[in-house]
Amino acid sequence: MSERTAAPGSLALVESLVNTLDIESGADALDTADGRAPFGLTEDEVPAARELRESLRAALLAHAGHPPHARVTPLDDLLSSAPLRLTVDPADGSAALAAADAGPLHSRIAAAVAQSLVDGTWTRLKACESVTCHWAYYDRSPAGRGRWCSMQVCGARAKMRRYRAK
């Protein structure tokens, strides 16, 4: 959908999970084996992954100042039991949070969110304002006030709607 570059670091995982659903067309990448592969999901794990995806989308909408798109399970409830561990690089002493078990998607997402909190990047990951889109994007604008995944698509549509309404 967007021409924006991927979110930095571990937030790319969060962004890519949220963007597995194209709201406008209804296409869901999690319906296919190829779409599930980047997340290490089996077919049986898809319902839980979809629940996680929509809870993440609600959080990203909140980052952009928008109400939730639907009733969802609170993200903190979904991630509360995800085990995390601290890793320290012996070469430079840098520390990072990682999933204690690399397999479960919930643990990897929790580690990504936790690391982005440490990095100060979590609130820059947002969902597009357009109700037919809600695509996840990383807001690189200086003021952090981005509203759309793409100014050329969703932003242009919103501006055209406002213009026509005048």
Coordinates of N, CA, C and O in Angstrom, one line a residue:
M1 N 0.8 -1.2 0.0 CA 0.0 0.0 0.0 C 0.9 1.2 0.0 O 0.6 2.2 -0.7
S2 N 1.9 1.3 0.8 CA 2.6 2.5 1.0 C 4.0 2.5 0.4 O 4.6 1.4 0.2
E3 N 4.5 3.7 0.1 CA 5.9 3.8 -0.4 C 6.9 4.1 0.7 O 8.0 4.3 0.5
R4 N 6.4 4.1 1.9 CA 7.3 4.4 3.1 C 8.2 3.2 3.3 O 7.9 2.1 3.0
T5 N 9.4 3.5 3.9 CA 10.3 2.5 4.3 C 9.9 1.8 5.5 O 9.1 2.3 6.3
A6 N 10.3 0.6 5.7 CA 9.9 -0.2 6.9 C 10.3 0.4 8.2 O 11.3 1.2 8.2
A7 N 9.6 0.1 9.2 CA 9.9 0.6 10.5 C 11.3 0.1 10.9 O 11.7 -1.0 10.5
P8 N 11.9 0.8 11.8 CA 13.3 0.4 12.2 C 13.3 -0.8 13.2 O 12.4 -1.0 13.9
G9 N 14.4 -1.6 13.1 CA 14.6 -2.6 14.0 C 13.5 -3.6 14.1 O 12.9 -4.0 13.2
S10 N 13.3 -4.0 15.4 CA 12.3 -5.0 15.7 C 10.8 -4.6 15.4 O 9.9 -5.4 15.3
L11 N 10.6 -3.3 15.2 CA 9.3 -2.8 14.9 C 8.8 -3.2 13.5 O 7.6 -3.3 13.3
A12 N 9.8 -3.6 12.7 CA 9.4 -4.1 11.4 C 8.5 -5.4 11.5 O 7.6 -5.6 10.6
L13 N 8.8 -6.2 12.5 CA 7.9 -7.4 12.7 C 6.5 -7.0 13.0 O 5.6 -7.5 12.5
V14 N 6.3 -6.0 13.9 CA 5.0 -5.5 14.3 C 4.3 -4.9 13.1 O 3.2 -5.3 12.7
E15 N 5.0 -4.1 12.3 CA 4.5 -3.4 11.1 C 4.0 -4.5 10.1 O 2.9 -4.4 9.6
S16 N 4.9 -5.5 9.9 CA 4.6 -6.5 8.9 C 3.4 -7.4 9.3 O 2.6 -7.7 8.4
L17 N 3.2 -7.6 10.6 CA 2.1 -8.4 11.0 C 0.8 -7.6 10.8 O -0.2 -8.1 10.3
V18 N 0.8 -6.4 11.3 CA -0.4 -5.5 11.1 C -0.8 -5.4 9.6 O -2.0 -5.5 9.2
N19 N 0.2 -5.4 8.8 CA 0.0 -5.2 7.3 C -0.3 -6.5 6.6 O -0.3 -6.5 5.3
T20 N -0.6 -7.5 7.3 CA -1.0 -8.8 6.6 C -2.4 -8.7 6.1 O -2.8 -9.5 5.3
L21 N -3.2 -7.7 6.6 CA -4.6 -7.6 6.2 C -4.7 -6.3 5.4 O -4.4 -5.2 5.9
D22 N -5.2 -6.4 4.1 CA -5.5 -5.3 3.3 C -7.0 -5.0 3.5 O -7.8 -5.7 3.0
I23 N -7.3 -4.0 4.4 CA -8.7 -3.8 4.7 C -9.6 -3.4 3.5 O -10.7 -3.9 3.4
E24 N -9.0 -2.7 2.6 CA -9.8 -2.2 1.4 C -10.2 -3.4 0.6 O -11.4 -3.5 0.2
S25 N -9.3 -4.3 0.3 CA -9.6 -5.5 -0.5 C -10.1 -6.7 0.2 O -10.7 -7.6 -0.3
G26 N -9.8 -6.7 1.5 CA -10.1 -7.9 2.3 C -9.1 -9.0 2.3 O -9.3 -10.1 2.9
A27 N -8.1 -8.9 1.5 CA -7.0 -9.9 1.3 C -6.2 -10.0 2.6 O -5.8 -9.0 3.2
D28 N -6.1 -11.3 3.1 CA -5.4 -11.5 4.3 C -4.3 -12.5 4.0 O -4.5 -13.7 3.7
A29 N -3.0 -12.0 4.2 CA -1.9 -12.9 3.9 C -1.8 -14.1 4.8 O -1.2 -15.1 4.4
L30 N -2.4 -14.0 5.9 CA -2.4 -15.1 6.9 C -3.2 -16.3 6.4 O -3.1 -17.4 6.9
D31 N -4.0 -16.1 5.3 CA -4.7 -17.2 4.7 C -3.9 -18.2 3.9 O -4.3 -19.3 3.6
T32 N -2.7 -17.7 3.6 CA -1.8 -18.6 2.8 C -0.6 -19.0 3.5 O -0.1 -18.4 4.5
A33 N 0.0 -20.2 3.1 CA 1.2 -20.7 3.8 C 2.4 -19.7 3.6 O 3.1 -19.5 4.5
D34 N 2.5 -19.1 2.4 CA 3.5 -18.1 2.2 C 3.4 -16.9 3.1 O 4.3 -16.3 3.5
G35 N 2.1 -16.5 3.3 CA 1.9 -15.3 4.2 C 2.1 -15.6 5.6 O 2.5 -14.7 6.4
R36 N 2.0 -16.9 6.0 CA 2.2 -17.3 7.4 C 3.7 -17.5 7.7 O 4.2 -17.4 8.8
A37 N 4.4 -17.9 6.7 CA 5.8 -18.3 6.8 C 6.7 -17.3 7.5 O 7.5 -17.7 8.4
P38 N 6.7 -16.0 7.2 CA 7.5 -15.0 7.9 C 7.3 -15.0 9.4 O 8.2 -14.5 10.2
F39 N 6.2 -15.4 9.9 CA 5.8 -15.3 11.3 C 5.9 -16.7 11.9 O 5.7 -16.8 13.1
G40 N 6.3 -17.7 11.2 CA 6.4 -19.1 11.7 C 5.1 -19.6 12.2 O 5.1 -20.4 13.2
L41 N 4.0 -19.3 11.6 CA 2.7 -19.7 12.0 C 2.1 -20.9 11.3 O 2.3 -21.1 10.1
T42 N 1.5 -21.8 12.1 CA 0.7 -22.9 11.5 C -0.7 -22.4 11.3 O -1.1 -21.3 11.8
E43 N -1.5 -23.2 10.5 CA -2.9 -22.8 10.3 C -3.6 -22.7 11.6 O -4.5 -21.8 11.8
D44 N -3.3 -23.5 12.6 CA -4.0 -23.5 13.9 C -3.7 -22.3 14.7 O -4.5 -21.9 15.6
E45 N -2.6 -21.6 14.4 CA -2.2 -20.4 15.2 C -2.7 -19.1 14.6 O -2.6 -18.1 15.2
V46 N -3.4 -19.2 13.4 CA -3.8 -18.0 12.7 C -4.9 -17.3 13.5 O -4.8 -16.0 13.6
P47 N -5.9 -17.9 14.1 CA -6.9 -17.1 14.9 C -6.2 -16.2 16.0 O -6.6 -15.0 16.1
A48 N -5.3 -16.8 16.7 CA -4.6 -16.0 17.7 C -3.7 -14.9 17.1 O -3.7 -13.8 17.7
A49 N -3.1 -15.2 16.0 CA -2.3 -14.1 15.3 C -3.2 -13.0 14.8 O -2.8 -11.8 14.9
R50 N -4.4 -13.3 14.3 CA -5.3 -12.3 13.9 C -5.8 -11.4 15.1 O -5.9 -10.2 14.9
E51 N -6.1 -12.1 16.2 CA -6.5 -11.3 17.4 C -5.3 -10.4 17.8 O -5.6 -9.2 18.1
L52 N -4.1 -10.9 17.8 CA -2.9 -10.0 18.1 C -2.8 -8.9 17.1 O -2.6 -7.8 17.5
R53 N -3.0 -9.2 15.8 CA -2.8 -8.2 14.8 C -3.8 -7.0 15.0 O -3.4 -5.9 14.9
E54 N -5.1 -7.4 15.3 CA -6.1 -6.3 15.5 C -5.9 -5.5 16.8 O -6.2 -4.3 16.8
S55 N -5.4 -6.2 17.8 CA -5.0 -5.4 19.0 C -3.9 -4.5 18.8 O -3.8 -3.4 19.3
L56 N -2.9 -5.0 18.0 CA -1.8 -4.1 17.6 C -2.3 -2.9 16.8 O -1.9 -1.7 17.1
R57 N -3.2 -3.2 15.9 CA -3.7 -2.1 15.0 C -4.4 -1.0 15.9 O -4.3 0.2 15.7
A58 N -5.2 -1.5 16.9 CA -5.8 -0.5 17.8 C -4.8 0.3 18.5 O -5.0 1.5 18.7
A59 N -3.7 -0.3 19.0 CA -2.7 0.5 19.6 C -2.0 1.5 18.7 O -1.8 2.7 19.1
L60 N -1.8 1.1 17.4 CA -1.2 2.0 16.5 C -2.2 3.1 16.1 O -1.7 4.3 15.8
L61 N -3.5 2.8 16.0 CA -4.4 3.9 15.8 C -4.4 4.9 17.0 O -4.5 6.1 16.8
A62 N -4.3 4.4 18.2 CA -4.2 5.3 19.4 C -2.9 6.2 19.3 O -3.0 7.4 19.6
H63 N -1.8 5.6 18.8 CA -0.6 6.4 18.6 C -0.9 7.6 17.7 O -0.2 8.7 17.8
A64 N -1.7 7.4 16.7 CA -2.1 8.5 15.7 C -3.2 9.3 16.2 O -3.7 10.2 15.5
G65 N -3.7 9.1 17.4 CA -4.8 9.9 18.0 C -6.2 9.5 17.5 O -7.1 10.3 17.5
H66 N -6.4 8.2 17.0 CA -7.7 7.8 16.5 C -8.3 6.7 17.4 O -7.5 6.0 18.1
P67 N -9.6 6.6 17.5 CA -10.2 5.6 18.3 C -10.0 4.2 17.7 O -9.7 4.1 16.5
P68 N -10.2 3.2 18.5 CA -10.0 1.8 17.9 C -11.0 1.6 16.8 O -12.1 2.1 16.7
H69 N -10.6 0.7 15.9 CA -11.4 0.4 14.7 C -12.5 -0.6 15.0 O -13.4 -0.7 14.3
A70 N -12.2 -1.4 16.1 CA -13.2 -2.4 16.5 C -12.9 -2.8 17.9 O -11.9 -2.4 18.5
R71 N -13.8 -3.5 18.5 CA -13.6 -4.0 19.9 C -12.5 -5.1 19.8 O -12.7 -6.0 19.0
V72 N -11.5 -5.0 20.6 CA -10.4 -5.9 20.5 C -10.0 -6.3 22.0 O -10.2 -5.6 22.9
T73 N -9.3 -7.4 22.1 CA -8.7 -7.8 23.4 C -7.5 -6.8 23.6 O -6.7 -6.5 22.7
P74 N -7.5 -6.2 24.8 CA -6.4 -5.3 25.1 C -5.0 -6.0 24.9 O -4.8 -7.1 25.2
L75 N -4.1 -5.2 24.2 CA -2.8 -5.7 23.9 C -2.0 -6.2 25.1 O -1.4 -7.2 25.0
D76 N -2.1 -5.5 26.2 CA -1.4 -5.9 27.4 C -1.9 -7.3 27.9 O -1.1 -8.1 28.4
D77 N -3.1 -7.6 27.7 CA -3.7 -8.9 28.1 C -3.0 -10.0 27.2 O -2.7 -11.1 27.7
L78 N -2.9 -9.7 25.9 CA -2.4 -10.7 25.0 C -0.9 -11.0 25.2 O -0.4 -12.1 25.0
L79 N -0.2 -9.9 25.6 CA 1.3 -10.0 25.7 C 1.7 -10.3 27.2 O 2.9 -10.4 27.4
S80 N 0.8 -10.4 28.1 CA 1.2 -10.4 29.5 C 2.0 -11.7 29.9 O 2.8 -11.7 30.8
S81 N 1.8 -12.8 29.2 CA 2.5 -14.0 29.6 C 3.7 -14.3 28.6 O 4.3 -15.4 28.7
A82 N 4.0 -13.4 27.7 CA 5.1 -13.6 26.8 C 6.4 -13.5 27.5 O 6.8 -12.4 28.1
P83 N 7.2 -14.5 27.6 CA 8.5 -14.5 28.3 C 9.6 -13.7 27.5 O 9.7 -13.9 26.3
L84 N 10.2 -12.8 28.2 CA 11.3 -12.0 27.6 C 12.6 -12.2 28.3 O 12.6 -12.6 29.5
R85 N 13.7 -12.0 27.7 CA 15.0 -12.0 28.3 C 15.9 -10.9 27.9 O 15.7 -10.3 26.8
L86 N 16.8 -10.5 28.7 CA 17.7 -9.5 28.4 C 19.0 -10.1 27.7 O 19.5 -11.1 28.2
T87 N 19.4 -9.5 26.6 CA 20.7 -10.0 26.0 C 21.7 -8.8 26.0 O 21.3 -7.7 25.9
V88 N 22.9 -9.2 26.3 CA 24.0 -8.2 26.3 C 25.1 -8.6 25.3 O 25.6 -9.7 25.4
D89 N 25.4 -7.7 24.4 CA 26.5 -7.9 23.4 C 27.8 -7.8 24.1 O 28.1 -6.7 24.6
P90 N 28.6 -8.9 24.1 CA 29.9 -8.8 24.8 C 30.9 -7.9 24.1 O 31.8 -7.3 24.8
A91 N 30.7 -7.6 22.9 CA 31.6 -6.7 22.1 C 31.5 -5.3 22.5 O 32.5 -4.6 22.7
D92 N 30.3 -4.8 22.6 CA 30.1 -3.4 23.0 C 29.3 -3.1 24.2 O 29.1 -1.9 24.6
G93 N 28.8 -4.1 24.8 CA 28.0 -4.0 26.1 C 26.6 -3.5 25.9 O 25.9 -3.2 26.8
S94 N 26.1 -3.4 24.6 CA 24.8 -2.9 24.4 C 23.8 -4.0 24.8 O 24.1 -5.2 24.8
A95 N 22.6 -3.6 25.2 CA 21.6 -4.5 25.8 C 20.4 -4.4 24.9 O 20.1 -3.4 24.3
A96 N 19.6 -5.5 24.8 CA 18.4 -5.5 24.1 C 17.5 -6.6 24.8 O 17.9 -7.5 25.5
L97 N 16.2 -6.4 24.5 CA 15.2 -7.3 25.0 C 14.9 -8.3 23.8 O 14.8 -7.9 22.7
A98 N 14.8 -9.6 24.2 CA 14.5 -10.6 23.2 C 13.4 -11.5 23.7 O 13.3 -11.7 24.9
A99 N 12.8 -12.2 22.8 CA 11.8 -13.3 23.2 C 12.6 -14.4 23.8 O 13.7 -14.8 23.3
A100 N 12.2 -14.9 24.9 CA 12.8 -16.0 25.6 C 12.8 -17.3 24.7 O 13.6 -18.1 24.7
D101 N 11.7 -17.4 23.9 CA 11.5 -18.5 23.0 C 11.3 -17.8 21.6 O 10.3 -17.1 21.4
A102 N 12.1 -18.1 20.6 CA 12.0 -17.4 19.4 C 10.8 -17.8 18.5 O 10.4 -17.2 17.6
G103 N 10.2 -18.9 18.9 CA 9.1 -19.5 18.1 C 7.8 -18.7 18.2 O 7.3 -18.2 17.2
P104 N 7.2 -18.6 19.4 CA 5.8 -18.0 19.5 C 5.8 -16.6 19.1 O 6.6 -15.7 19.5
L105 N 4.8 -16.3 18.2 CA 4.7 -14.9 17.7 C 4.5 -13.9 18.8 O 5.0 -12.8 18.8
H106 N 3.6 -14.3 19.8 CA 3.3 -13.3 20.9 C 4.6 -12.9 21.6 O 4.8 -11.7 21.9
S107 N 5.5 -13.9 21.8 CA 6.8 -13.5 22.5 C 7.6 -12.6 21.7 O 8.2 -11.7 22.2
R108 N 7.7 -12.9 20.4 CA 8.5 -12.1 19.5 C 7.9 -10.6 19.4 O 8.7 -9.7 19.4
I109 N 6.6 -10.5 19.3 CA 6.0 -9.2 19.3 C 6.2 -8.5 20.6 O 6.5 -7.3 20.6
A110 N 6.1 -9.2 21.7 CA 6.3 -8.5 23.0 C 7.7 -8.0 23.1 O 8.0 -6.9 23.6
A111 N 8.7 -8.8 22.6 CA 10.1 -8.4 22.6 C 10.3 -7.1 21.8 O 11.0 -6.2 22.1
A112 N 9.6 -7.1 20.6 CA 9.7 -6.0 19.7 C 9.2 -4.7 20.3 O 9.7 -3.7 20.2
V113 N 8.0 -4.9 20.9 CA 7.4 -3.7 21.6 C 8.2 -3.2 22.7 O 8.5 -2.0 22.9
A114 N 8.7 -4.1 23.5 CA 9.6 -3.8 24.7 C 10.8 -3.1 24.2 O 11.2 -2.0 24.8
Q115 N 11.5 -3.6 23.2 CA 12.7 -3.0 22.7 C 12.4 -1.6 22.1 O 13.2 -0.7 22.3
S116 N 11.3 -1.5 21.4 CA 10.9 -0.2 20.9 C 10.6 0.9 22.0 O 10.8 2.1 21.8
L117 N 10.1 0.4 23.1 CA 9.9 1.3 24.2 C 11.3 1.8 24.7 O 11.4 3.0 25.0
V118 N 12.2 0.9 24.8 CA 13.6 1.3 25.2 C 14.2 2.3 24.2 O 14.8 3.2 24.6
D119 N 14.0 2.0 23.0 CA 14.6 2.8 21.9 C 13.8 4.1 21.7 O 14.3 5.0 21.0
G120 N 12.6 4.2 22.3 CA 11.8 5.4 22.1 C 11.1 5.5 20.8 O 10.7 6.6 20.3
T121 N 10.9 4.4 20.1 CA 10.3 4.4 18.8 C 8.9 3.9 18.7 O 8.2 4.0 17.7
W122 N 8.4 3.3 19.8 CA 7.0 2.6 19.8 C 5.9 3.6 19.4 O 5.1 3.2 18.5
T123 N 5.9 4.8 19.9 CA 4.8 5.7 19.5 C 4.9 6.2 18.1 O 3.9 6.9 17.6
R124 N 6.0 6.0 17.4 CA 6.1 6.4 16.0 C 5.5 5.4 15.1 O 5.3 5.7 13.9
L125 N 5.2 4.2 15.5 CA 4.6 3.2 14.7 C 3.1 3.5 14.8 O 2.5 3.5 15.9
K126 N 2.4 3.8 13.7 CA 1.0 4.2 13.7 C 0.2 3.5 12.7 O 0.8 2.8 11.8
A127 N -1.1 3.7 12.7 CA -2.0 3.1 11.7 C -2.6 4.3 10.9 O -2.9 5.3 11.5
C128 N -2.7 4.1 9.6 CA -3.3 5.1 8.7 C -4.6 5.6 9.2 O -5.5 4.8 9.6
E129 N -4.9 6.9 9.1 CA -6.2 7.5 9.5 C -7.4 7.0 8.6 O -8.5 6.9 9.1
S130 N -7.1 6.6 7.4 CA -8.2 6.2 6.5 C -8.9 5.0 7.0 O -8.2 3.9 7.2
V131 N -10.2 5.0 7.1 CA -11.0 3.9 7.6 C -10.9 2.7 6.7 O -11.2 1.6 7.1
T132 N -10.6 2.9 5.4 CA -10.5 1.8 4.4 C -9.1 1.3 4.3 O -8.8 0.4 3.5
C133 N -8.2 1.8 5.2 CA -6.8 1.4 5.1 C -6.3 0.9 6.4 O -6.0 -0.3 6.5
H134 N -6.1 1.8 7.4 CA -5.5 1.4 8.7 C -4.2 0.6 8.5 O -3.8 -0.2 9.4
W135 N -3.4 0.9 7.5 CA -2.1 0.3 7.2 C -1.1 0.8 8.3 O -1.1 2.0 8.6
A136 N -0.3 -0.1 8.8 CA 0.8 0.3 9.7 C 1.9 1.0 9.0 O 2.3 0.6 7.9
Y137 N 2.4 2.1 9.6 CA 3.6 2.8 9.0 C 4.4 3.4 10.1 O 3.9 3.7 11.2
Y138 N 5.6 3.7 9.8 CA 6.5 4.3 10.8 C 6.6 5.8 10.5 O 7.0 6.2 9.4
D139 N 6.1 6.6 11.4 CA 6.1 8.1 11.2 C 7.5 8.7 11.4 O 7.9 8.8 12.5
R140 N 8.1 9.1 10.3 CA 9.4 9.7 10.3 C 9.4 11.2 10.2 O 10.4 11.8 10.2
S141 N 8.2 11.8 10.3 CA 8.1 13.2 10.2 C 8.7 13.8 11.4 O 8.7 13.3 12.5
P142 N 9.3 15.0 11.3 CA 10.0 15.6 12.4 C 9.1 15.8 13.6 O 9.6 15.6 14.8
A143 N 7.9 16.2 13.4 CA 7.0 16.5 14.6 C 6.3 15.3 15.0 O 5.6 15.3 16.1
G144 N 6.4 14.2 14.3 CA 5.7 12.9 14.6 C 4.2 13.1 14.5 O 3.4 12.5 15.3
R145 N 3.7 13.8 13.5 CA 2.3 14.0 13.4 C 1.7 13.5 12.1 O 0.7 13.9 11.6
G146 N 2.4 12.5 11.5 CA 1.9 11.8 10.3 C 0.5 11.2 10.5 O 0.2 10.8 11.6
R147 N -0.3 11.3 9.4 CA -1.7 10.8 9.6 C -2.0 9.7 8.6 O -3.0 8.9 8.8
W148 N -1.3 9.6 7.5 CA -1.6 8.6 6.5 C -0.4 7.8 6.2 O 0.7 8.2 6.2
C149 N -0.7 6.5 5.7 CA 0.4 5.7 5.3 C 1.1 6.2 4.1 O 2.3 6.0 3.8
S150 N 0.4 6.9 3.2 CA 0.9 7.5 2.0 C 0.2 8.8 1.7 O -1.1 8.8 1.6
M151 N 0.9 9.8 1.5 CA 0.3 11.1 1.1 C -0.2 11.0 -0.4 O -1.2 11.7 -0.7
Q152 N 0.4 10.2 -1.2 CA 0.0 10.0 -2.6 C -1.3 9.3 -2.7 O -2.0 9.4 -3.7
V153 N -1.6 8.4 -1.8 CA -2.9 7.6 -1.9 C -3.9 8.1 -0.8 O -4.8 8.9 -1.1
C154 N -3.7 7.7 0.4 CA -4.7 8.0 1.5 C -4.8 9.5 1.8 O -5.8 10.0 2.0
G155 N -3.6 10.1 1.9 CA -3.6 11.6 2.1 C -4.3 12.4 1.0 O -5.0 13.3 1.3
A156 N -4.0 12.0 -0.2 CA -4.6 12.7 -1.4 C -6.1 12.5 -1.4 O -6.9 13.4 -1.7
R157 N -6.5 11.2 -1.1 CA -8.0 11.0 -1.0 C -8.7 11.8 0.0 O -9.7 12.4 -0.2
A158 N -8.1 11.9 1.2 CA -8.7 12.7 2.3 C -8.7 14.2 1.9 O -9.7 14.9 2.2
K159 N -7.7 14.7 1.3 CA -7.6 16.1 0.9 C -8.7 16.4 -0.2 O -9.3 17.4 -0.1
M160 N -8.8 15.4 -1.1 CA -9.8 15.6 -2.1 C -11.2 15.6 -1.6 O -12.1 16.4 -1.9
R161 N -11.5 14.7 -0.6 CA -12.8 14.6 0.1 C -13.1 16.0 0.8 O -14.2 16.5 0.7
R162 N -12.1 16.5 1.5 CA -12.3 17.8 2.1 C -12.6 18.9 1.1 O -13.4 19.8 1.3
Y163 N -11.8 18.9 0.0 CA -12.0 19.9 -1.0 C -13.4 19.9 -1.6 O -14.1 20.9 -1.8
R164 N -13.9 18.6 -1.9 CA -15.2 18.5 -2.5 C -16.3 18.8 -1.6 O -17.4 19.3 -2.0
A165 N -16.0 18.7 -0.3 CA -17.1 19.0 0.8 C -17.3 20.5 0.9 O -18.3 20.9 1.4
K166 N -16.3 21.3 0.5 CA -16.4 22.8 0.6 C -17.4 23.4 -0.3 O -17.7 23.1 -1.3

